[in-house]
Coordinates of C-alpha atoms in Angstrom, one line a residue:
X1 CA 0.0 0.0 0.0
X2 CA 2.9 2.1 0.7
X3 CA 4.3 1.6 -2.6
X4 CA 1.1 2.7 -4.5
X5 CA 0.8 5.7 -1.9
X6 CA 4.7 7.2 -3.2
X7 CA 4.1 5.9 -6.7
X8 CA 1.4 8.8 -7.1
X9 CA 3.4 11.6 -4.9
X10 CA 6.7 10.9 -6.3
X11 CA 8.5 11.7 -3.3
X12 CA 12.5 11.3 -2.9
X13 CA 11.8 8.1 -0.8
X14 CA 15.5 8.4 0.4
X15 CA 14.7 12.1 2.2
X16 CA 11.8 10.5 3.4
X17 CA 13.5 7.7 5.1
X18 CA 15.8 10.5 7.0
X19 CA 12.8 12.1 8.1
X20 CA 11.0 9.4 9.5
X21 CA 14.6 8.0 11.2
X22 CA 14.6 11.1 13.4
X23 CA 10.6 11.0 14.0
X24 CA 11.0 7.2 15.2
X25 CA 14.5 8.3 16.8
X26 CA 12.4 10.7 18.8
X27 CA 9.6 8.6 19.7
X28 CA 11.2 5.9 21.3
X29 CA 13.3 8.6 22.9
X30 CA 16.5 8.0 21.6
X31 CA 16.6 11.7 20.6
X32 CA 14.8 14.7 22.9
X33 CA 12.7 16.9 21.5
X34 CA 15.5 19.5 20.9
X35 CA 18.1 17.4 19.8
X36 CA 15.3 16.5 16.6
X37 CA 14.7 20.0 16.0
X38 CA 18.2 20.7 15.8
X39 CA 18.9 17.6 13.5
X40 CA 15.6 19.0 11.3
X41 CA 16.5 22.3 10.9
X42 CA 20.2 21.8 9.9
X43 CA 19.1 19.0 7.4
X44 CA 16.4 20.7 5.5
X45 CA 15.5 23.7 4.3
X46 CA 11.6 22.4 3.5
X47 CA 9.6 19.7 4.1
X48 CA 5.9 19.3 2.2
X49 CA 3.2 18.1 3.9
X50 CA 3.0 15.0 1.4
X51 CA 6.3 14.3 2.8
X52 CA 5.3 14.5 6.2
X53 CA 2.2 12.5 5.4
X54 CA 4.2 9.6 4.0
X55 CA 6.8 9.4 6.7
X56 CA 3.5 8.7 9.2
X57 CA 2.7 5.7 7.0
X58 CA 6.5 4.3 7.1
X59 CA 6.4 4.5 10.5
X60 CA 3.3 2.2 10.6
X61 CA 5.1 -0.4 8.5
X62 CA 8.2 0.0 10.8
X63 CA 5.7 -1.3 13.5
X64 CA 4.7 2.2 15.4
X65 CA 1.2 1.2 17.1
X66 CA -1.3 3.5 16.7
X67 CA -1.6 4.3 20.2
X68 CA 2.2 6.1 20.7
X69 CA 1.4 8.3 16.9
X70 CA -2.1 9.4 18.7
X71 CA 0.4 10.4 21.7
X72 CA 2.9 11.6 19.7
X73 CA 1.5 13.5 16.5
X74 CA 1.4 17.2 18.1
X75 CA 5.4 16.9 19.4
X76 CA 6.3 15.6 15.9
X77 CA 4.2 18.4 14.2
X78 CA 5.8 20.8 16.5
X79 CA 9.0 19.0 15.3
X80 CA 8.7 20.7 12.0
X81 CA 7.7 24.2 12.1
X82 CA 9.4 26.1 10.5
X83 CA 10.4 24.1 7.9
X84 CA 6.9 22.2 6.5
X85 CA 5.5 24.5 3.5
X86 CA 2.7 25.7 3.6
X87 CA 0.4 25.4 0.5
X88 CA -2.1 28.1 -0.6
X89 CA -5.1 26.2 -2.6
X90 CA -7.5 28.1 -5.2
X91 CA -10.4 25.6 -5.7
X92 CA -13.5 26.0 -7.6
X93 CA -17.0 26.4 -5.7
X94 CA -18.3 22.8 -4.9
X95 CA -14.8 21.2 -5.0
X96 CA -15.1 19.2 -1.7
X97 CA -11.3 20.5 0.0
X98 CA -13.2 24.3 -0.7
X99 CA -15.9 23.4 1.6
X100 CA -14.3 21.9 4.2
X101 CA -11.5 24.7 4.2
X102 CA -15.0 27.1 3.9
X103 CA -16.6 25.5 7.1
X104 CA -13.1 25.6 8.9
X105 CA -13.5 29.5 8.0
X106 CA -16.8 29.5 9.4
X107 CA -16.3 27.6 12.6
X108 CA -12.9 29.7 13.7
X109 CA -15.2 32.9 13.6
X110 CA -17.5 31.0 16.4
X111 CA -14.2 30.3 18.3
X112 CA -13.0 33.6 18.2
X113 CA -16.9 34.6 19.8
X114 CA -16.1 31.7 22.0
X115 CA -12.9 33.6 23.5
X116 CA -14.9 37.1 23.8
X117 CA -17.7 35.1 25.9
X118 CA -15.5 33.9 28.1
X119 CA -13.8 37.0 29.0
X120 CA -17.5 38.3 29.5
X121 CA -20.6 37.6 31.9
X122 CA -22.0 33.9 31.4
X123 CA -24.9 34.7 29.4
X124 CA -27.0 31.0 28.5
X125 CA -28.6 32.2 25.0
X126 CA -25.6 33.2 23.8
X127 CA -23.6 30.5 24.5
X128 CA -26.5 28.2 23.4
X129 CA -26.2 30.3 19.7
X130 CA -23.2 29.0 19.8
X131 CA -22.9 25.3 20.3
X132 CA -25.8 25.1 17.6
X133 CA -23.3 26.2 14.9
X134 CA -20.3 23.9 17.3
X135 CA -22.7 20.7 16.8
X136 CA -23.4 21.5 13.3
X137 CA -19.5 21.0 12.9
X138 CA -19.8 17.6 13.1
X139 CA -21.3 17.2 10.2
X140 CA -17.9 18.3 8.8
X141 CA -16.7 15.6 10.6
X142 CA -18.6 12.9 9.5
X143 CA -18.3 13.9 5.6
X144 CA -14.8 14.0 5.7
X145 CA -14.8 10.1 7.4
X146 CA -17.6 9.2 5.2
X147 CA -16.6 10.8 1.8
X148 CA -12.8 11.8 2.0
X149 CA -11.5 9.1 4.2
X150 CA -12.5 6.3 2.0
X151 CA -10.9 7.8 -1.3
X152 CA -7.5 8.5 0.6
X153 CA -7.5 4.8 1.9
X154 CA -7.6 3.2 -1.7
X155 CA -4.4 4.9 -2.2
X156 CA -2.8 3.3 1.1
X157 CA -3.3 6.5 2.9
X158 CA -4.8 5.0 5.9
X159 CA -2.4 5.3 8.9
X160 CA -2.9 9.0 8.6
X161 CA -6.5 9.0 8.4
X162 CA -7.1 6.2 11.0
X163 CA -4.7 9.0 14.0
X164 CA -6.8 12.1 12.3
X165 CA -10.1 9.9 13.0
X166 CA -9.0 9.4 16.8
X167 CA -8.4 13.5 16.8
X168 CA -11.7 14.0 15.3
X169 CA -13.5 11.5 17.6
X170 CA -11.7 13.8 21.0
X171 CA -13.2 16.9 19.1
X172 CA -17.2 15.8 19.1
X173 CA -16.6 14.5 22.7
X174 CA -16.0 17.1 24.1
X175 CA -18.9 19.5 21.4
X176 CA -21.2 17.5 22.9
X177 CA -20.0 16.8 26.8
X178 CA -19.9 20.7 26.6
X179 CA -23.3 21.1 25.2
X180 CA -24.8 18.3 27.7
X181 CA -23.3 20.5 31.0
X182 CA -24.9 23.6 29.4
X183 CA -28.9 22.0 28.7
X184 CA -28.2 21.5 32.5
X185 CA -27.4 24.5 33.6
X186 CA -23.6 23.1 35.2
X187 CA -22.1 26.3 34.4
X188 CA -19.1 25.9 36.5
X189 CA -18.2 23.0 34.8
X190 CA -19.5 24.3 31.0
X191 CA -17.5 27.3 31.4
X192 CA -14.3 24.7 32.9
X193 CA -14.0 22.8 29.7
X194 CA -14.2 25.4 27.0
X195 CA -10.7 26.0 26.2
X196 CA -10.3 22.3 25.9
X197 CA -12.9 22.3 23.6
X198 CA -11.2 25.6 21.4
X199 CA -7.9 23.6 21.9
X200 CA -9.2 20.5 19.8
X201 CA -11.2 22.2 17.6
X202 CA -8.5 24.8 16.4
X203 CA -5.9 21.7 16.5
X204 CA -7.9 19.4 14.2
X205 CA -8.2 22.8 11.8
X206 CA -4.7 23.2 11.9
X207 CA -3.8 19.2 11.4
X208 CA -6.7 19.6 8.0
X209 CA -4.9 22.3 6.8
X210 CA -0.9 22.0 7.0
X211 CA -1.3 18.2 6.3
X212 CA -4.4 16.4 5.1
X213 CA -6.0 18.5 2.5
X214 CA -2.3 19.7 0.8
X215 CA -2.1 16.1 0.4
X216 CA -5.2 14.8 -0.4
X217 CA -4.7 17.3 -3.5
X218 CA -1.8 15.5 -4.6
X219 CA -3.0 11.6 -4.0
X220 CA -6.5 12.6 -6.1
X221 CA -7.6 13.5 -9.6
X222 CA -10.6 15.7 -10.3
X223 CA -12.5 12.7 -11.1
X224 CA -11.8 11.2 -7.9
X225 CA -13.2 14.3 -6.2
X226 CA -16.4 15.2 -8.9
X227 CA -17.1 11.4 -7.8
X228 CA -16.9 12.5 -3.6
X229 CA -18.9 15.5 -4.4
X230 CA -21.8 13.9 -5.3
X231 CA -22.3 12.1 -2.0
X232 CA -22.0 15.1 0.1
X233 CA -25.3 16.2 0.4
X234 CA -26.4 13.0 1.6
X235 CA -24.3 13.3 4.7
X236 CA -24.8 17.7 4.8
X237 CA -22.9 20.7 5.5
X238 CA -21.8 22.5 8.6
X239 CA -23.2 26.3 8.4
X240 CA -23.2 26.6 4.9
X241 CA -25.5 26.2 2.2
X242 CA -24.6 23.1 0.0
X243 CA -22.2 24.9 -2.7
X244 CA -24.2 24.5 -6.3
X245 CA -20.8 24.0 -8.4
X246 CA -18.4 20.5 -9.1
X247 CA -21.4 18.4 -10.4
X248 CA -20.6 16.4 -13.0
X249 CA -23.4 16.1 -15.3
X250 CA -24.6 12.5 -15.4
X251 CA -25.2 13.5 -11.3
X252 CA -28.4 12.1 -9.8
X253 CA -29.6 12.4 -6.5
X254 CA -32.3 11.3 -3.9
X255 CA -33.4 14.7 -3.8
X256 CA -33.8 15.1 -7.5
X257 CA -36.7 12.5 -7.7
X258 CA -35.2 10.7 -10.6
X259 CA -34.0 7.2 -10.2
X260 CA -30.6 6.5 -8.4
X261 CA -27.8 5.6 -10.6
X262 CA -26.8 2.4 -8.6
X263 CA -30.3 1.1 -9.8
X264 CA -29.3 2.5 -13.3
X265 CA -26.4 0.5 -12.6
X266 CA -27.7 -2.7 -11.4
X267 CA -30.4 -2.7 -14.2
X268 CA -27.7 -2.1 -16.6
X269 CA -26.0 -5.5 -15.5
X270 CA -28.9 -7.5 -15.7
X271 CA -29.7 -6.5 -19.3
X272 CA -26.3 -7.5 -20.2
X273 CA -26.7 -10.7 -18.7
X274 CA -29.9 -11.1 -20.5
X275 CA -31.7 -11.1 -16.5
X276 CA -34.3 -8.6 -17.2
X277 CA -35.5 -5.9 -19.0
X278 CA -34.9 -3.3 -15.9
X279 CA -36.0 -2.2 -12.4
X280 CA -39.9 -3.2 -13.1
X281 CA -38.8 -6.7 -14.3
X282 CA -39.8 -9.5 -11.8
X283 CA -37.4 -11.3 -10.1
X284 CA -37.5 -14.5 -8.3
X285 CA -36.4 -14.1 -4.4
X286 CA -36.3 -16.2 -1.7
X287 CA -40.2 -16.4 -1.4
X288 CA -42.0 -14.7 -3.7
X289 CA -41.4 -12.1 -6.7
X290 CA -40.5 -8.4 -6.5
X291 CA -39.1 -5.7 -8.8
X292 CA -35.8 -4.4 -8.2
X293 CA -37.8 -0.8 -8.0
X294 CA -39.8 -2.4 -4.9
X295 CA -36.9 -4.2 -3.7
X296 CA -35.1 -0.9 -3.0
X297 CA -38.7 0.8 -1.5
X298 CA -39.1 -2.1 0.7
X299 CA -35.5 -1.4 2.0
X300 CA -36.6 2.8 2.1
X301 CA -39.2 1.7 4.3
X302 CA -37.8 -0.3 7.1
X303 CA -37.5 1.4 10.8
X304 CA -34.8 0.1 11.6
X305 CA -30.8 0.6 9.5
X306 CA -29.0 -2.1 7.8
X307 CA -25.5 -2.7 6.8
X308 CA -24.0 -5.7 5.3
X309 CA -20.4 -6.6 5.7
X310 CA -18.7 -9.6 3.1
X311 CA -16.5 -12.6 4.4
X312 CA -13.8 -10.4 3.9
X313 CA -14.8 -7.4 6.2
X314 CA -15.6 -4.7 2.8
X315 CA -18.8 -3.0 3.6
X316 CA -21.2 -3.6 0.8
X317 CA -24.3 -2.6 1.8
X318 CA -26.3 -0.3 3.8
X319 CA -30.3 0.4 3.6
X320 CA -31.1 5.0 2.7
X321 CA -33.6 5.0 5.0
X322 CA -35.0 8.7 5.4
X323 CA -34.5 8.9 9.0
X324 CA -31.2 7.1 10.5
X325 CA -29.2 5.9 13.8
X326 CA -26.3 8.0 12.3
X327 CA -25.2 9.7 9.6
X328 CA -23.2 7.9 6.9
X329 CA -22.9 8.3 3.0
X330 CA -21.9 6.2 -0.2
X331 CA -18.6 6.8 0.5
X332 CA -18.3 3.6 3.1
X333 CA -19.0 1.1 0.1
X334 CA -16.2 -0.6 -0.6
X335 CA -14.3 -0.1 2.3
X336 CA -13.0 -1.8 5.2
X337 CA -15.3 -1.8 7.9
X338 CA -12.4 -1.5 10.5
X339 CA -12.0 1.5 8.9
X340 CA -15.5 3.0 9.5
X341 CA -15.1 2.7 13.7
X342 CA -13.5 5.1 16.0
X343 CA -9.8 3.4 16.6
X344 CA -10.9 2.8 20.7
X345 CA -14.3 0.4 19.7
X346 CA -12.2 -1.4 16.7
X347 CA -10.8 -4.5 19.3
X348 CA -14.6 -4.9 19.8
X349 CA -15.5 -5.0 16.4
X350 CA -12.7 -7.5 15.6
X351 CA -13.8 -9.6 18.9
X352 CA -17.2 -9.9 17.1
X353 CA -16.3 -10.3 13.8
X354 CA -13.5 -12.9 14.9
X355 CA -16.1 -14.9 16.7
X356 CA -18.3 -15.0 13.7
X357 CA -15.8 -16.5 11.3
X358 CA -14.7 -19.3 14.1
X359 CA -18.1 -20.0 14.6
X360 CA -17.9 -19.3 18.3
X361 CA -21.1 -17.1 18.4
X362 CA -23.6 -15.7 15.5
X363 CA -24.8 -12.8 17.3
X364 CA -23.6 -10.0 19.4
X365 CA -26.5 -7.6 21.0
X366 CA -26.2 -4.2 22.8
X367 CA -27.7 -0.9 23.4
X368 CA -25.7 2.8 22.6
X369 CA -27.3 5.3 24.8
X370 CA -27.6 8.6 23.8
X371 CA -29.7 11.8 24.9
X372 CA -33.3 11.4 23.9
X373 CA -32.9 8.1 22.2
X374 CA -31.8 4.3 23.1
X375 CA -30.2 2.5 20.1
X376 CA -30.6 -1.5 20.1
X377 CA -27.7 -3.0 17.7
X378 CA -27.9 -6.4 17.0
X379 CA -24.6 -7.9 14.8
X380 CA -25.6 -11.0 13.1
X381 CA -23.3 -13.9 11.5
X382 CA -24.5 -14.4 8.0
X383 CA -23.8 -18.3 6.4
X384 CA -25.0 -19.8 3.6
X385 CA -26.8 -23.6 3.4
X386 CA -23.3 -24.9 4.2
X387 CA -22.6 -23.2 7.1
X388 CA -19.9 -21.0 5.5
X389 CA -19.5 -17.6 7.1
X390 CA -20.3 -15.6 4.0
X391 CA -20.4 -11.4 6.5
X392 CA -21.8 -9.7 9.0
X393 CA -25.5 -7.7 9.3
X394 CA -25.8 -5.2 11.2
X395 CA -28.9 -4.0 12.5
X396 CA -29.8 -0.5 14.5
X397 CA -32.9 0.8 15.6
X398 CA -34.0 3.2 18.0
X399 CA -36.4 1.8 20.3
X400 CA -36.7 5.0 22.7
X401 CA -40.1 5.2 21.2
X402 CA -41.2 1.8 21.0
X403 CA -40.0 1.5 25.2
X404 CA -42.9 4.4 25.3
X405 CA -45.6 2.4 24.1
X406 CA -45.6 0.4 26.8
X407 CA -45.9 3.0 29.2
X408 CA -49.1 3.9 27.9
X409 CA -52.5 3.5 29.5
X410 CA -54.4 0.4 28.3
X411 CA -57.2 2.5 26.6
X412 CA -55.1 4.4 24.2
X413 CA -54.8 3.5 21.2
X414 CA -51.2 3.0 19.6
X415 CA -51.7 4.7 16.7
X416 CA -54.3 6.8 15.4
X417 CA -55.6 7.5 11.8
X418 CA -58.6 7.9 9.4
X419 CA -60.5 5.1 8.2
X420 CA -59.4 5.5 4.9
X421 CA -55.7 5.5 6.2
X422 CA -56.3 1.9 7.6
X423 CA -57.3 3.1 11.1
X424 CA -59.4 0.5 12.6
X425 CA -62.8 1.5 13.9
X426 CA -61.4 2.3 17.6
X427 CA -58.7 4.1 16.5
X428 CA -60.8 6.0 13.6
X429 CA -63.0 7.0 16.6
X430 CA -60.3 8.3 18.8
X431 CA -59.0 10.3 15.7
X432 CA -62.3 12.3 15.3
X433 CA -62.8 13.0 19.3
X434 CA -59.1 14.6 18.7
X435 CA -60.2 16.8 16.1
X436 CA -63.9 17.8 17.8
X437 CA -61.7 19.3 20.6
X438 CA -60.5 22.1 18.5
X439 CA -58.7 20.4 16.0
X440 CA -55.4 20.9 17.3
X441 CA -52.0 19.0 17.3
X442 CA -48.8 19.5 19.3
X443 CA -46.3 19.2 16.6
X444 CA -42.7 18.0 18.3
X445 CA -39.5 17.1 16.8
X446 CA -41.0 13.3 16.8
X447 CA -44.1 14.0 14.7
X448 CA -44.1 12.3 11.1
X449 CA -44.9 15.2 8.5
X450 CA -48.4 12.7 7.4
X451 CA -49.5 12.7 10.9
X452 CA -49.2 16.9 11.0
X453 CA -50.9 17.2 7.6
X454 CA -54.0 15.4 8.6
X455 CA -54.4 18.4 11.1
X456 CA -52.8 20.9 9.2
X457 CA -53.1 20.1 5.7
X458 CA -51.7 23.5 4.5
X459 CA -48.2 22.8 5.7
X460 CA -47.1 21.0 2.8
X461 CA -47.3 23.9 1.0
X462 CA -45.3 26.2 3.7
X463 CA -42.6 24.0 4.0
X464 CA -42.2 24.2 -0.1
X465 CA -42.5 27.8 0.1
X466 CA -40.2 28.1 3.5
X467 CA -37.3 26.4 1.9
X468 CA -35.9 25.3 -2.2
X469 CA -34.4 22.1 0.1
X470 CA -38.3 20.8 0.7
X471 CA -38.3 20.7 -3.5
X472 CA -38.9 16.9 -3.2
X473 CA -42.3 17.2 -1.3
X474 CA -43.5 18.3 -4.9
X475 CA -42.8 14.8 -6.3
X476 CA -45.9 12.9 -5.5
X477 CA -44.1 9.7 -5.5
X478 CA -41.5 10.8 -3.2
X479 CA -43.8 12.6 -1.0
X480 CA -45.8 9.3 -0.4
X481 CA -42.6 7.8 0.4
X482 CA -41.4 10.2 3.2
X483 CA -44.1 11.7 4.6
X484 CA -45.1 8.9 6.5
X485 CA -41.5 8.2 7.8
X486 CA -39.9 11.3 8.5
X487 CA -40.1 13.2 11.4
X488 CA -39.8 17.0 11.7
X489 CA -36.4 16.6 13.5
X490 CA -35.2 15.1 10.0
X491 CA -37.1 17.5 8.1
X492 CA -35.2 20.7 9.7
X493 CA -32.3 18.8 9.6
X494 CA -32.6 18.4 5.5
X495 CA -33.6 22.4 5.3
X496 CA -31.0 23.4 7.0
X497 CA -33.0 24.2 10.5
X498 CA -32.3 23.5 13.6
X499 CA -35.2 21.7 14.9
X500 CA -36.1 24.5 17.5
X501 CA -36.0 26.8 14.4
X502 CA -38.4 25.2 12.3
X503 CA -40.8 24.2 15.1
X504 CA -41.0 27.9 16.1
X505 CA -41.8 29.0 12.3
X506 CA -44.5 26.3 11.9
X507 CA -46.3 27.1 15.1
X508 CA -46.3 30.7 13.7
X509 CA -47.6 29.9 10.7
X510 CA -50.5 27.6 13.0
X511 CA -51.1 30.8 15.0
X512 CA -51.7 33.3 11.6
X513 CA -53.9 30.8 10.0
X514 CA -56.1 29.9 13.2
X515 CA -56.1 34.0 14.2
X516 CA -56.7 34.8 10.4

């Protein structure tokens, strides 16, 4: 992998030997921190950050665990100041490096509001203003483990991005430890861990900037980076509007309402193959026939996420459900699924996996905890009629709301709905004595967008007219699709709200049509 990573740089692999000697030198402390600065500066006059980049993957093949580079990274950065160049990049709008190096703009203007807060009076709205636009960072985060990482990976840069991930994983630890002390009022302890929290952010900037974008220039062509744009919206961007530029023309998107190109693809295939005339063609499956048009709706419609992992541990498959566990893009197919975890859960991941393949076990159940929600992941051994371990499925659903059900009263019905929607007689019933008390409905960040419109019918209209991001609520076919699934937490998320935001500018619009 190594090989294939310089092959594309064309680096002097001999001055990158000497540079890593003195890293290695200094890690295992044959050298102090001085002596390798000395012995840096007197050897070279520049260093580029693809150089520096490659020396951290020789050090992984000279058997440097991942834990003592985590440890180590900022001393060996510190190492070469000075003397790494620094690269100035014009990009066109769209070109994913511009947008990250766009929402790095964006988010060091929050920090510097940060530091003038904290020389001021502790005032809650303010700071609460800003840990909207801090947890809207992660979504930088996330695109650039979902959509960059993988692309830098097939080019055997992975021991960088595998350290940055760690760095990345510290930096929305402590976004949202912060954010949880300040829903609680704990402002002692809030105001405590802020410059830990500008101190990661601002590092992880810096490490983006001096090392993995300069590079990631250098290790990708533009078709490499036209194909990562087109992912990008799936996953979203941090306090910016999606930039409109860097499509390439065959691009088609969920959003678009026209039919994905990996059906185009698969469709494709089985024409050649003489399989079918296309996505409305029957095909047999286990039991029964389906289309692969209603295959992939069927999958669009489950409540709960799915991923499949092959034999070999390459993810190959996960379900686009309109409202999801967590974030993820196209970007993961194809790639190694060890490479999809934060570096401290991976032994857990292997444990499972490992005791799949032996045979040992065929399932591994547990629940992620989180604020609001409780996530149920079941990992289950898949093997054919043989018994041969053929991957891995992964299941995740929240079941905060399903827990709820059981909590209420005997005489309530679970769901409610017209008759015409399916409702049964009871449930019709309890549906009309709803709307003969005033007609009303307390929409919440849980509310499905068909439940709202069956008391508000006109917000269909004011969510088109509120946002060009709601375009798909247009397409009939679409519309039938998520309206029914996704819940006004997802639906700010996808304009661009935060969910307080577009809660507050519905009940407005309630309040002006009841008043008017």
């Amino acid at each position: 992998m190594t090989k294939t990573m310089n092959d594309i740089l064309g680096l002097d692999e001999a001055k990158c030997r000497e540079i890593v000697d003195i890293k290695e030198k200094y890690i295992k402390g044959e050298l102090t921190f001085e002596e390798a600065r000395e012995i840096i500066l007197q050897r070279f006059d520049s260093v580029t950050p693809q150089e520096f980049a490659f020396g951290e993957q020789m050090l992984k093949d000279d058997g440097i665990d991942d834990e003592t580079m985590h440890e180590k990274m900022d001393d060996i950065i510190r190492l070469f100041d000075g003397v790494m160049e620094r690269e100035h990049l014009e990009l066109p709008e769209g070109h994913p490096i511009r947008s990250f190096m766009e929402e790095n703009q964006i988010i060091l203007g929050t920090i510097a509001e940060m530091k003038e807060l904290l020389a001021g009076k502790f005032i809650k709205n303010r700071w609460l203003e800003v840990y909207d636009r801090l947890k809207e960072y992660i979504k930088h985060i996330t695109r650039k483990h979902n959509q960059l990482f993988p692309y830098l990976e097939q080019k055997g840069f992975d021991r960088p991005t595998l350290i940055m991930w760690t760095f990345d994983d510290h930096v929305k630890k402590a976004i949202l430890r912060s954010a949880r002390y300040l829903d609680m009022d704990k402002e002692e302890a809030f105001l405590k861990m802020q410059p830990e929290v500008i101190e990661k952010i601002e590092d992880i900037i810096f490490k983006e900037t001096r090392v993995l974008y300069p590079t990631s220039m250098e290790l990708l062509s533009e078709e490499e980076f036209r194909e990562m744009r087109i992912g990008e919206e799936e996953v979203g961007f941090a306090n910016m509007e999606a930039p409109k530029g860097f499509l390439p023309p065959e691009k088609t998107e969920w959003s678009s309402g026209g039919e994905p190109s990996f059906m185009k693809d698969f469709s494709a295939l089985l024409s050649k193959y003489h399989m079918g005339a296309g996505t409305d063609t029957e095909m047999d499956v286990a039991i029964g026939k389906l289309t692969l048009a209603q295959i992939n709706l069927i999958y669009r419609h489950l409540p709960i996420d799915l991923t499949f992992v092959d034999e070999n541990d390459i993810v190959k498959f996960y379900t686009d459900t309109p409202v999801r566990v967590f974030s993820r893009s196209a970007g993961v197919i194809g790639r190694k699924v060890q490479n999809c975890h934060p570096r401290e859960i991976l032994p857990v991941v292997n444990r499972i996996l490992g005791s799949f393949k032996s045979g040992e076990k065929d399932t591994a159940e547990f629940f992620i905890n989180k604020p609001g929600k409780q996530i149920f992941v079941n990992y289950i051994a898949v093997r054919d009629e043989n018994g041969v371990y053929r991957g891995c499925l992964e299941t995740m659903q929240d079941v905060e709301h399903i827990r709820s059900l059981g909590n209420k009263p005997q005489s309530a019905p679970v769901w409610t709905g017209s008759k015409a929607d399916g409702g049964t007689e009871v449930e019709a019933e309890t549906a009309e004595k709803e709307g003969d008390e005033g007609n009303t409905l307390e929409i919440t960040g849980d509310t499905t967008l068909h439940r709202a419109l069956q008391t508000y019918p006109y917000l269909k209209e004011f969510l088109l007219q509120l946002s060009p991001k709601y375009k798909p609520l247009s397409n009939p076919a679409l519309f039938a699709m998520m309206s029914r699934v996704a819940d006004f937490r997802t639906i700010a998320a996808k304009g661009g709200f935060t969910e307080e935001e577009l809660l507050g500018k519905i009940k407005e619009e309630i309040t002006k049509r009841n008043n008017g």
